[in-house]
PDB file of C-alpha atoms in Angstrom:
ATOM      1  CA  MET A   1      82.281  16.827  96.341  1.00 62.00           C
ATOM      2  CA  ASN A   2      80.986  18.200  93.041  1.00 80.00           C
ATOM      3  CA  ASP A   3      78.088  19.872  94.855  1.00 85.00           C
ATOM      4  CA  VAL A   4      80.524  21.616  97.204  1.00 91.00           C
ATOM      5  CA  ASN A   5      82.652  22.809  94.279  1.00 91.00           C
ATOM      6  CA  ASN A   6      79.581  24.088  92.439  1.00 93.00           C
ATOM      7  CA  LEU A   7      78.423  25.918  95.558  1.00 93.00           C
ATOM      8  CA  CYS A   8      81.840  27.518  96.062  1.00 94.00           C
ATOM      9  CA  ALA A   9      82.088  28.587  92.414  1.00 94.00           C
ATOM     10  CA  GLY A  10      78.571  30.027  92.568  1.00 94.00           C
ATOM     11  CA  ILE A  11      79.373  31.989  95.728  1.00 95.00           C
ATOM     12  CA  VAL A  12      82.554  33.355  94.152  1.00 96.00           C
ATOM     13  CA  LEU A  13      80.622  34.498  91.073  1.00 96.00           C
ATOM     14  CA  PHE A  14      77.839  36.032  93.131  1.00 97.00           C
ATOM     15  CA  LEU A  15      80.144  37.948  95.463  1.00 97.00           C
ATOM     16  CA  SER A  16      82.443  39.197  92.689  1.00 96.00           C
ATOM     17  CA  GLY A  17      79.446  40.144  90.531  1.00 96.00           C
ATOM     18  CA  LEU A  18      77.754  41.887  93.455  1.00 97.00           C
ATOM     19  CA  PHE A  19      80.976  43.753  94.232  1.00 97.00           C
ATOM     20  CA  GLY A  20      81.126  44.860  90.588  1.00 97.00           C
ATOM     21  CA  VAL A  21      77.495  46.020  90.658  1.00 97.00           C
ATOM     22  CA  CYS A  22      78.209  48.083  93.799  1.00 97.00           C
ATOM     23  CA  SER A  23      81.545  49.511  92.592  1.00 96.00           C
ATOM     24  CA  ASN A  24      80.228  50.496  89.175  1.00 96.00           C
ATOM     25  CA  GLY A  25      76.981  51.791  90.663  1.00 96.00           C
ATOM     26  CA  LEU A  26      79.019  54.008  92.987  1.00 95.00           C
ATOM     27  CA  ALA A  27      81.187  55.072  90.031  1.00 94.00           C
ATOM     28  CA  ILE A  28      78.062  56.127  88.106  1.00 95.00           C
ATOM     29  CA  PHE A  29      76.899  58.087  91.160  1.00 94.00           C
ATOM     30  CA  THR A  30      80.353  59.689  91.413  1.00 92.00           C
ATOM     31  CA  VAL A  31      80.162  60.991  87.842  1.00 92.00           C
ATOM     32  CA  TYR A  32      76.707  62.377  88.579  1.00 91.00           C
ATOM     33  CA  LYS A  33      77.797  64.207  91.759  1.00 88.00           C
ATOM     34  CA  CYS A  34      81.298  65.436  90.831  1.00 88.00           C
ATOM     35  CA  ARG A  35      81.325  68.542  88.650  1.00 87.00           C
ATOM     36  CA  HIS A  36      84.927  67.967  87.575  1.00 87.00           C
ATOM     37  CA  LEU A  37      83.668  64.846  85.746  1.00 91.00           C
ATOM     38  CA  HIS A  38      80.967  66.705  83.829  1.00 92.00           C
ATOM     39  CA  ASN A  39      83.085  66.668  80.691  1.00 92.00           C
ATOM     40  CA  SER A  40      83.946  64.361  77.809  1.00 93.00           C
ATOM     41  CA  PHE A  41      86.104  62.063  79.929  1.00 93.00           C
ATOM     42  CA  GLY A  42      83.532  61.777  82.710  1.00 93.00           C
ATOM     43  CA  PHE A  43      80.664  60.983  80.356  1.00 96.00           C
ATOM     44  CA  LEU A  44      82.738  58.349  78.540  1.00 96.00           C
ATOM     45  CA  CYS A  45      83.551  56.783  81.914  1.00 95.00           C
ATOM     46  CA  LEU A  46      79.845  56.861  82.761  1.00 95.00           C
ATOM     47  CA  SER A  47      79.010  54.888  79.621  1.00 96.00           C
ATOM     48  CA  HIS A  48      81.836  52.473  80.375  1.00 96.00           C
ATOM     49  CA  CYS A  49      80.587  51.916  83.930  1.00 96.00           C
ATOM     50  CA  VAL A  50      77.057  51.221  82.674  1.00 96.00           C
ATOM     51  CA  ALA A  51      78.457  48.440  80.471  1.00 96.00           C
ATOM     52  CA  ASN A  52      80.530  47.115  83.387  1.00 96.00           C
ATOM     53  CA  PHE A  53      77.428  47.164  85.565  1.00 97.00           C
ATOM     54  CA  GLY A  54      75.555  45.067  82.997  1.00 96.00           C
ATOM     55  CA  VAL A  55      78.285  42.410  82.846  1.00 96.00           C
ATOM     56  CA  CYS A  56      78.589  42.150  86.637  1.00 97.00           C
ATOM     57  CA  PHE A  57      74.806  41.990  87.072  1.00 97.00           C
ATOM     58  CA  THR A  58      74.626  39.097  84.591  1.00 96.00           C
ATOM     59  CA  PHE A  59      77.298  37.141  86.450  1.00 96.00           C
ATOM     60  CA  ALA A  60      75.720  37.740  89.860  1.00 96.00           C
ATOM     61  CA  MET A  61      72.097  37.088  88.917  1.00 94.00           C
ATOM     62  CA  TRP A  62      72.455  34.447  86.191  1.00 93.00           C
ATOM     63  CA  CYS A  63      75.799  32.647  86.271  1.00 94.00           C
ATOM     64  CA  ALA A  64      75.952  32.314  90.062  1.00 94.00           C
ATOM     65  CA  PRO A  65      72.518  30.692  90.660  1.00 93.00           C
ATOM     66  CA  THR A  66      72.731  28.398  87.632  1.00 92.00           C
ATOM     67  CA  THR A  67      76.156  27.245  88.815  1.00 93.00           C
ATOM     68  CA  VAL A  68      74.782  26.367  92.244  1.00 92.00           C
ATOM     69  CA  TRP A  69      71.639  24.689  90.897  1.00 89.00           C
ATOM     70  CA  GLN A  70      73.420  23.122  87.880  1.00 85.00           C
ATOM     71  CA  ASN A  71      70.394  23.918  85.720  1.00 76.00           C
ATOM     72  CA  THR A  72      71.796  23.023  82.299  1.00 69.00           C
ATOM     73  CA  PHE A  73      68.347  22.951  80.707  1.00 66.00           C
ATOM     74  CA  LEU A  74      67.616  26.558  81.669  1.00 65.00           C
ATOM     75  CA  THR A  75      70.904  27.919  80.316  1.00 62.00           C
ATOM     76  CA  SER A  76      70.550  26.192  76.927  1.00 64.00           C
ATOM     77  CA  THR A  77      67.017  27.476  76.260  1.00 74.00           C
ATOM     78  CA  ALA A  78      66.211  30.515  74.132  1.00 76.00           C
ATOM     79  CA  GLU A  79      66.173  32.646  77.287  1.00 80.00           C
ATOM     80  CA  GLY A  80      69.646  31.438  78.259  1.00 83.00           C
ATOM     81  CA  LYS A  81      70.947  32.219  74.799  1.00 83.00           C
ATOM     82  CA  ARG A  82      69.380  35.693  74.905  1.00 88.00           C
ATOM     83  CA  ILE A  83      71.096  36.380  78.223  1.00 90.00           C
ATOM     84  CA  GLY A  84      74.364  35.325  76.590  1.00 88.00           C
ATOM     85  CA  GLN A  85      73.654  37.753  73.764  1.00 89.00           C
ATOM     86  CA  ILE A  86      72.946  40.608  76.184  1.00 93.00           C
ATOM     87  CA  ASN A  87      76.064  39.828  78.220  1.00 93.00           C
ATOM     88  CA  PHE A  88      78.230  39.958  75.107  1.00 92.00           C
ATOM     89  CA  LEU A  89      76.580  43.264  74.185  1.00 94.00           C
ATOM     90  CA  PHE A  90      77.805  44.742  77.482  1.00 96.00           C
ATOM     91  CA  TRP A  91      81.228  43.082  77.078  1.00 94.00           C
ATOM     92  CA  ASN A  92      81.816  44.514  73.613  1.00 93.00           C
ATOM     93  CA  ALA A  93      80.575  47.930  74.699  1.00 96.00           C
ATOM     94  CA  CYS A  94      83.218  47.802  77.464  1.00 95.00           C
ATOM     95  CA  VAL A  95      85.944  46.871  74.994  1.00 94.00           C
ATOM     96  CA  TYR A  96      85.227  49.731  72.600  1.00 95.00           C
ATOM     97  CA  SER A  97      84.616  52.180  75.455  1.00 95.00           C
ATOM     98  CA  HIS A  98      88.191  51.522  76.562  1.00 94.00           C
ATOM     99  CA  LEU A  99      89.350  52.604  73.118  1.00 95.00           C
ATOM    100  CA  SER A 100      87.133  55.715  73.145  1.00 95.00           C
ATOM    101  CA  ILE A 101      88.613  56.763  76.481  1.00 95.00           C
ATOM    102  CA  SER A 102      92.181  56.240  75.202  1.00 94.00           C
ATOM    103  CA  ILE A 103      91.447  58.374  72.124  1.00 95.00           C
ATOM    104  CA  ASN A 104      89.862  61.025  74.342  1.00 94.00           C
ATOM    105  CA  ARG A 105      92.956  61.210  76.554  1.00 93.00           C
ATOM    106  CA  PHE A 106      95.229  61.402  73.501  1.00 94.00           C
ATOM    107  CA  ILE A 107      93.281  64.318  72.009  1.00 93.00           C
ATOM    108  CA  CYS A 108      92.858  66.246  75.280  1.00 90.00           C
ATOM    109  CA  ILE A 109      96.538  66.017  76.252  1.00 89.00           C
ATOM    110  CA  THR A 110      98.116  66.291  72.808  1.00 88.00           C
ATOM    111  CA  PHE A 111      95.826  69.068  71.517  1.00 88.00           C
ATOM    112  CA  PRO A 112      94.470  70.752  74.698  1.00 83.00           C
ATOM    113  CA  LEU A 113      93.200  73.953  73.083  1.00 82.00           C
ATOM    114  CA  GLN A 114      91.630  72.239  70.095  1.00 88.00           C
ATOM    115  CA  ALA A 115      90.082  69.608  72.355  1.00 88.00           C
ATOM    116  CA  MET A 116      88.008  72.227  74.159  1.00 85.00           C
ATOM    117  CA  ARG A 117      86.339  73.132  70.875  1.00 90.00           C
ATOM    118  CA  PHE A 118      86.291  69.602  69.469  1.00 93.00           C
ATOM    119  CA  PHE A 119      84.445  67.832  72.275  1.00 93.00           C
ATOM    120  CA  THR A 120      81.042  69.407  71.811  1.00 93.00           C
ATOM    121  CA  PRO A 121      77.962  67.613  73.217  1.00 93.00           C
ATOM    122  CA  ARG A 122      77.346  66.124  69.774  1.00 95.00           C
ATOM    123  CA  VAL A 123      80.886  64.757  69.493  1.00 95.00           C
ATOM    124  CA  ILE A 124      80.741  63.367  73.035  1.00 95.00           C
ATOM    125  CA  GLY A 125      77.473  61.679  72.138  1.00 95.00           C
ATOM    126  CA  ALA A 126      79.133  60.131  69.088  1.00 96.00           C
ATOM    127  CA  PHE A 127      82.057  58.869  71.184  1.00 96.00           C
ATOM    128  CA  ILE A 128      79.517  57.183  73.463  1.00 96.00           C
ATOM    129  CA  ALA A 129      77.201  55.900  70.734  1.00 96.00           C
ATOM    130  CA  VAL A 130      79.848  54.364  68.466  1.00 96.00           C
ATOM    131  CA  PRO A 131      81.049  51.699  70.970  1.00 96.00           C
ATOM    132  CA  TRP A 132      77.458  50.651  71.676  1.00 97.00           C
ATOM    133  CA  THR A 133      76.620  50.588  67.969  1.00 96.00           C
ATOM    134  CA  ILE A 134      79.617  48.367  67.210  1.00 95.00           C
ATOM    135  CA  ALA A 135      78.644  46.157  70.158  1.00 94.00           C
ATOM    136  CA  VAL A 136      75.173  45.720  68.650  1.00 93.00           C
ATOM    137  CA  CYS A 137      76.797  44.731  65.349  1.00 90.00           C
ATOM    138  CA  HIS A 138      78.865  42.121  67.195  1.00 88.00           C
ATOM    139  CA  ILE A 139      75.806  40.391  68.618  1.00 87.00           C
ATOM    140  CA  THR A 140      73.736  40.528  65.412  1.00 85.00           C
ATOM    141  CA  PRO A 141      74.656  36.918  64.421  1.00 80.00           C
ATOM    142  CA  TYR A 142      73.172  35.737  67.731  1.00 79.00           C
ATOM    143  CA  PHE A 143      69.693  36.630  66.481  1.00 78.00           C
ATOM    144  CA  TRP A 144      69.898  33.385  64.494  1.00 76.00           C
ATOM    145  CA  ILE A 145      69.384  31.644  67.781  1.00 67.00           C
ATOM    146  CA  ASN A 146      69.520  28.060  66.512  1.00 73.00           C
ATOM    147  CA  ASP A 147      72.750  28.501  64.524  1.00 73.00           C
ATOM    148  CA  CYS A 148      74.791  31.151  66.346  1.00 80.00           C
ATOM    149  CA  PHE A 149      74.645  31.557  70.094  1.00 82.00           C
ATOM    150  CA  VAL A 150      76.657  31.726  73.287  1.00 84.00           C
ATOM    151  CA  PHE A 151      75.428  30.545  76.671  1.00 86.00           C
ATOM    152  CA  TYR A 152      76.695  29.950  80.171  1.00 90.00           C
ATOM    153  CA  GLU A 153      77.492  26.286  80.862  1.00 89.00           C
ATOM    154  CA  PRO A 154      77.106  25.626  84.626  1.00 91.00           C
ATOM    155  CA  VAL A 155      78.819  22.236  84.413  1.00 90.00           C
ATOM    156  CA  THR A 156      82.100  23.743  83.210  1.00 90.00           C
ATOM    157  CA  TRP A 157      81.577  27.152  84.906  1.00 92.00           C
ATOM    158  CA  ALA A 158      82.289  28.897  81.600  1.00 91.00           C
ATOM    159  CA  TRP A 159      80.621  30.687  78.713  1.00 90.00           C
ATOM    160  CA  THR A 160      80.361  28.380  75.716  1.00 85.00           C
ATOM    161  CA  PHE A 161      80.031  29.181  72.009  1.00 81.00           C
ATOM    162  CA  THR A 162      77.893  27.152  69.652  1.00 76.00           C
ATOM    163  CA  THR A 163      79.483  24.317  67.696  1.00 73.00           C
ATOM    164  CA  GLY A 164      79.417  24.491  63.923  1.00 69.00           C
ATOM    165  CA  PRO A 165      80.532  26.833  61.136  1.00 71.00           C
ATOM    166  CA  CYS A 166      79.376  29.933  62.982  1.00 74.00           C
ATOM    167  CA  VAL A 167      81.746  29.421  65.894  1.00 71.00           C
ATOM    168  CA  LEU A 168      84.757  30.295  63.714  1.00 71.00           C
ATOM    169  CA  TYR A 169      83.389  33.758  63.077  1.00 75.00           C
ATOM    170  CA  ILE A 170      81.913  34.669  66.460  1.00 76.00           C
ATOM    171  CA  SER A 171      84.693  33.274  68.637  1.00 74.00           C
ATOM    172  CA  THR A 172      87.703  33.930  66.415  1.00 75.00           C
ATOM    173  CA  TYR A 173      86.918  36.993  64.284  1.00 76.00           C
ATOM    174  CA  PHE A 174      84.251  38.711  66.408  1.00 76.00           C
ATOM    175  CA  ASP A 175      85.919  37.997  69.749  1.00 81.00           C
ATOM    176  CA  PHE A 176      89.644  37.212  69.603  1.00 83.00           C
ATOM    177  CA  TYR A 177      90.817  39.336  66.661  1.00 85.00           C
ATOM    178  CA  THR A 178      88.709  42.370  67.567  1.00 88.00           C
ATOM    179  CA  SER A 179      89.800  42.273  71.221  1.00 87.00           C
ATOM    180  CA  MET A 180      93.465  42.058  70.248  1.00 89.00           C
ATOM    181  CA  THR A 181      93.088  44.840  67.661  1.00 91.00           C
ATOM    182  CA  VAL A 182      91.418  47.140  70.177  1.00 92.00           C
ATOM    183  CA  PHE A 183      94.095  46.390  72.771  1.00 91.00           C
ATOM    184  CA  VAL A 184      96.914  47.209  70.320  1.00 93.00           C
ATOM    185  CA  LEU A 185      95.192  50.476  69.345  1.00 94.00           C
ATOM    186  CA  MET A 186      94.696  51.365  73.011  1.00 93.00           C
ATOM    187  CA  LEU A 187      98.342  50.662  73.715  1.00 92.00           C
ATOM    188  CA  THR A 188      99.390  52.852  70.788  1.00 94.00           C
ATOM    189  CA  PHE A 189      97.272  55.807  71.903  1.00 94.00           C
ATOM    190  CA  ASP A 190      98.289  55.429  75.551  1.00 92.00           C
ATOM    191  CA  LEU A 191     102.010  55.298  74.752  1.00 92.00           C
ATOM    192  CA  SER A 192     101.676  58.322  72.476  1.00 93.00           C
ATOM    193  CA  THR A 193      99.844  60.216  75.217  1.00 91.00           C
ATOM    194  CA  ALA A 194     102.481  59.282  77.803  1.00 90.00           C
ATOM    195  CA  LEU A 195     105.226  60.508  75.473  1.00 90.00           C
ATOM    196  CA  LYS A 196     103.402  63.793  74.935  1.00 87.00           C
ATOM    197  CA  LEU A 197     102.979  64.256  78.688  1.00 84.00           C
ATOM    198  CA  ARG A 198     106.678  63.689  79.167  1.00 82.00           C
ATOM    199  CA  LEU A 199     107.527  66.337  76.578  1.00 82.00           C
ATOM    200  CA  LEU A 200     105.069  68.822  78.065  1.00 74.00           C
ATOM    201  CA  ASN A 201     106.459  68.360  81.565  1.00 70.00           C
ATOM    202  CA  ASN A 202     109.996  68.954  80.329  1.00 65.00           C
ATOM    203  CA  LYS A 203     108.917  72.138  78.522  1.00 63.00           C
ATOM    204  CA  SER A 204     107.051  73.576  81.468  1.00 54.00           C
ATOM    205  CA  LEU A 205     109.763  73.089  84.096  1.00 48.00           C
ATOM    206  CA  GLY A 206     110.761  76.760  83.945  1.00 50.00           C
ATOM    207  CA  VAL A 207     107.287  78.226  83.577  1.00 49.00           C
ATOM    208  CA  THR A 208     105.757  79.989  86.579  1.00 48.00           C
ATOM    209  CA  GLY A 209     102.566  82.007  87.191  1.00 45.00           C
ATOM    210  CA  MET A 210     100.320  79.705  85.172  1.00 60.00           C
ATOM    211  CA  ARG A 211      98.232  78.231  87.948  1.00 64.00           C
ATOM    212  CA  GLU A 212      95.134  77.586  85.882  1.00 63.00           C
ATOM    213  CA  LEU A 213      97.067  75.815  83.119  1.00 65.00           C
ATOM    214  CA  ILE A 214      99.046  73.744  85.628  1.00 68.00           C
ATOM    215  CA  ALA A 215      95.893  72.749  87.506  1.00 71.00           C
ATOM    216  CA  LYS A 216      94.179  71.703  84.297  1.00 74.00           C
ATOM    217  CA  ARG A 217      97.182  69.681  83.198  1.00 74.00           C
ATOM    218  CA  LYS A 218      97.297  67.954  86.589  1.00 81.00           C
ATOM    219  CA  MET A 219      93.644  67.021  86.261  1.00 83.00           C
ATOM    220  CA  GLU A 220      94.088  65.744  82.695  1.00 83.00           C
ATOM    221  CA  THR A 221      97.130  63.741  83.845  1.00 85.00           C
ATOM    222  CA  ARG A 222      95.115  62.257  86.695  1.00 87.00           C
ATOM    223  CA  PHE A 223      92.416  61.231  84.226  1.00 90.00           C
ATOM    224  CA  PHE A 224      95.088  59.645  82.040  1.00 91.00           C
ATOM    225  CA  VAL A 225      96.567  57.656  84.930  1.00 91.00           C
ATOM    226  CA  GLN A 226      93.077  56.374  85.732  1.00 92.00           C
ATOM    227  CA  ALA A 227      92.603  55.342  82.086  1.00 91.00           C
ATOM    228  CA  ILE A 228      95.976  53.555  82.152  1.00 92.00           C
ATOM    229  CA  CYS A 229      94.987  51.590  85.269  1.00 92.00           C
ATOM    230  CA  GLN A 230      91.735  50.532  83.624  1.00 91.00           C
ATOM    231  CA  SER A 231      93.576  49.615  80.434  1.00 91.00           C
ATOM    232  CA  CYS A 232      95.882  47.407  82.513  1.00 92.00           C
ATOM    233  CA  THR A 233      92.903  45.506  83.913  1.00 92.00           C
ATOM    234  CA  PHE A 234      91.648  44.966  80.376  1.00 91.00           C
ATOM    235  CA  GLY A 235      95.104  43.794  79.333  1.00 91.00           C
ATOM    236  CA  MET A 236      95.195  41.331  82.231  1.00 92.00           C
ATOM    237  CA  GLU A 237      91.809  39.996  81.189  1.00 90.00           C
ATOM    238  CA  ILE A 238      93.014  39.454  77.630  1.00 90.00           C
ATOM    239  CA  LEU A 239      96.182  37.794  78.937  1.00 90.00           C
ATOM    240  CA  CYS A 240      94.174  35.437  81.159  1.00 91.00           C
ATOM    241  CA  PHE A 241      91.671  34.566  78.442  1.00 87.00           C
ATOM    242  CA  TYR A 242      94.077  33.815  75.622  1.00 87.00           C
ATOM    243  CA  VAL A 243      97.363  32.877  77.305  1.00 89.00           C
ATOM    244  CA  ILE A 244      97.158  31.881  80.964  1.00 92.00           C
ATOM    245  CA  CYS A 245      94.066  29.692  80.534  1.00 91.00           C
ATOM    246  CA  THR A 246      95.951  27.479  78.072  1.00 89.00           C
ATOM    247  CA  PHE A 247      98.104  26.297  80.993  1.00 92.00           C
ATOM    248  CA  ALA A 248      95.118  25.409  83.189  1.00 91.00           C
ATOM    249  CA  LYS A 249      95.022  21.764  84.241  1.00 91.00           C
ATOM    250  CA  THR A 250      92.053  21.714  86.604  1.00 92.00           C
ATOM    251  CA  GLN A 251      88.534  23.109  86.429  1.00 93.00           C
ATOM    252  CA  TRP A 252      89.305  25.627  89.141  1.00 94.00           C
ATOM    253  CA  GLU A 253      92.381  26.896  87.293  1.00 93.00           C
ATOM    254  CA  LEU A 254      90.346  27.281  84.108  1.00 94.00           C
ATOM    255  CA  PHE A 255      87.585  29.022  86.056  1.00 95.00           C
ATOM    256  CA  ALA A 256      90.031  31.445  87.673  1.00 94.00           C
ATOM    257  CA  SER A 257      91.693  32.360  84.367  1.00 93.00           C
ATOM    258  CA  THR A 258      88.483  32.792  82.350  1.00 93.00           C
ATOM    259  CA  THR A 259      85.112  33.262  84.062  1.00 94.00           C
ATOM    260  CA  PHE A 260      86.394  34.785  87.293  1.00 95.00           C
ATOM    261  CA  ALA A 261      88.990  36.914  85.465  1.00 94.00           C
ATOM    262  CA  TRP A 262      86.176  38.253  83.292  1.00 94.00           C
ATOM    263  CA  VAL A 263      83.907  39.473  86.089  1.00 95.00           C
ATOM    264  CA  ALA A 264      86.868  40.580  88.248  1.00 95.00           C
ATOM    265  CA  CYS A 265      88.090  42.878  85.468  1.00 94.00           C
ATOM    266  CA  HIS A 266      84.749  44.679  85.224  1.00 96.00           C
ATOM    267  CA  ALA A 267      84.388  44.888  89.004  1.00 96.00           C
ATOM    268  CA  THR A 268      87.897  46.355  89.305  1.00 95.00           C
ATOM    269  CA  ASP A 269      87.111  48.954  86.640  1.00 94.00           C
ATOM    270  CA  GLY A 270      84.434  50.461  88.859  1.00 93.00           C
ATOM    271  CA  LEU A 271      86.699  50.291  91.907  1.00 94.00           C
ATOM    272  CA  ILE A 272      89.458  52.195  90.080  1.00 94.00           C
ATOM    273  CA  MET A 273      86.988  54.910  89.117  1.00 92.00           C
ATOM    274  CA  CYS A 274      85.840  55.251  92.724  1.00 92.00           C
ATOM    275  CA  LEU A 275      89.367  55.331  94.167  1.00 91.00           C
ATOM    276  CA  PHE A 276      90.476  58.103  91.821  1.00 90.00           C
ATOM    277  CA  HIS A 277      87.512  60.357  92.600  1.00 88.00           C
ATOM    278  CA  SER A 278      86.320  59.395  96.073  1.00 79.00           C
ATOM    279  CA  GLY A 279      88.204  62.376  97.529  1.00 73.00           C
ATOM    280  CA  ARG A 280      86.276  64.853  95.386  1.00 68.00           C
ATOM    281  CA  LEU A 281      83.008  63.059  96.165  1.00 64.00           C
ATOM    282  CA  TRP A 282      83.706  63.327  99.897  1.00 60.00           C
ATOM    283  CA  GLU A 283      84.618  67.015  99.563  1.00 64.00           C
ATOM    284  CA  ASN A 284      81.344  67.687  97.747  1.00 57.00           C
ATOM    285  CA  ARG A 285      79.474  65.834 100.474  1.00 58.00           C
ATOM    286  CA  LYS A 286      81.125  67.871 103.250  1.00 53.00           C
ATOM    287  CA  ARG A 287      80.505  71.121 101.345  1.00 55.00           C
ATOM    288  CA  SER A 288      76.857  70.185 100.932  1.00 51.00           C
ATOM    289  CA  VAL A 289      76.535  69.483 104.672  1.00 41.00           C
ATOM    290  CA  VAL A 290      78.211  72.801 105.561  1.00 42.00           C
ATOM    291  CA  ASN A 291      75.931  74.746 103.202  1.00 47.00           C
ATOM    292  CA  THR A 292      72.866  73.019 104.616  1.00 43.00           C
ATOM    293  CA  THR A 293      73.957  73.771 108.187  1.00 40.00           C
ATOM    294  CA  THR A 294      74.651  77.418 107.325  1.00 42.00           C
ATOM    295  CA  SER A 295      71.249  77.870 105.708  1.00 41.00           C
ATOM    296  CA  VAL A 296      69.540  76.366 108.770  1.00 39.00           C
ATOM    297  CA  ILE A 297      71.423  78.691 111.120  1.00 46.00           C
TER     298      ILE A 297
END
């Protein structure tokens, strides 16, 4: 019976991880092909999708097979601990990328004219680099591989922190408190942006003949709605990890509210990106086909 459960859990992890790899890979391709995403928001989403891709790849290619094979020795070796370190690098980059995107939406919608001058290539690069730099800082303690580490435990189907004094810092301060702080900041920026949008819409009800401004505002609003949807997935992940899992009574319930919720969040992120921009991607594809046909004729 245990072998069947392990096989089922491994298949779930592999399929969800593979779906996340495909959805985020397509999202990265979408940013590359769609000119309307060649801006600060699009490049921040690109960085975010790269981090999502890394998390999903780890779950599909490491967690899934070790769950099926129940290779506890392999996961607790130095290589297993390094994979845990890399996975948490991608996870933290995702967390702080969410915040960067929320700040970007707040600036672009609240200060539209200033934002055009503010988001230079150098500033965009900083908005991308800072989340990854902070993520590297988060995993620095894991370089002391014998004292501080995190690894995937195939027996419990969950990521496990080391036992000892270090666990207080890496699991509580570096994981729980930072995630909650980032989520509160995201919520603050998103609510402020929503309020500003509401005020702008009320002001512009009687304005006509401003097609370019209206089109730009519609696009910025669409970007904001996408960011809100992705923030909601992050919020659900936090809720599952720190609230819902405390009510779990079986291994499957714990698995669903922690490990599966983790990979599902990152897979859904890529899906949301694709759904919001698949129309533009398809239009570009049709335009490319028409141009090619015309040139041949």
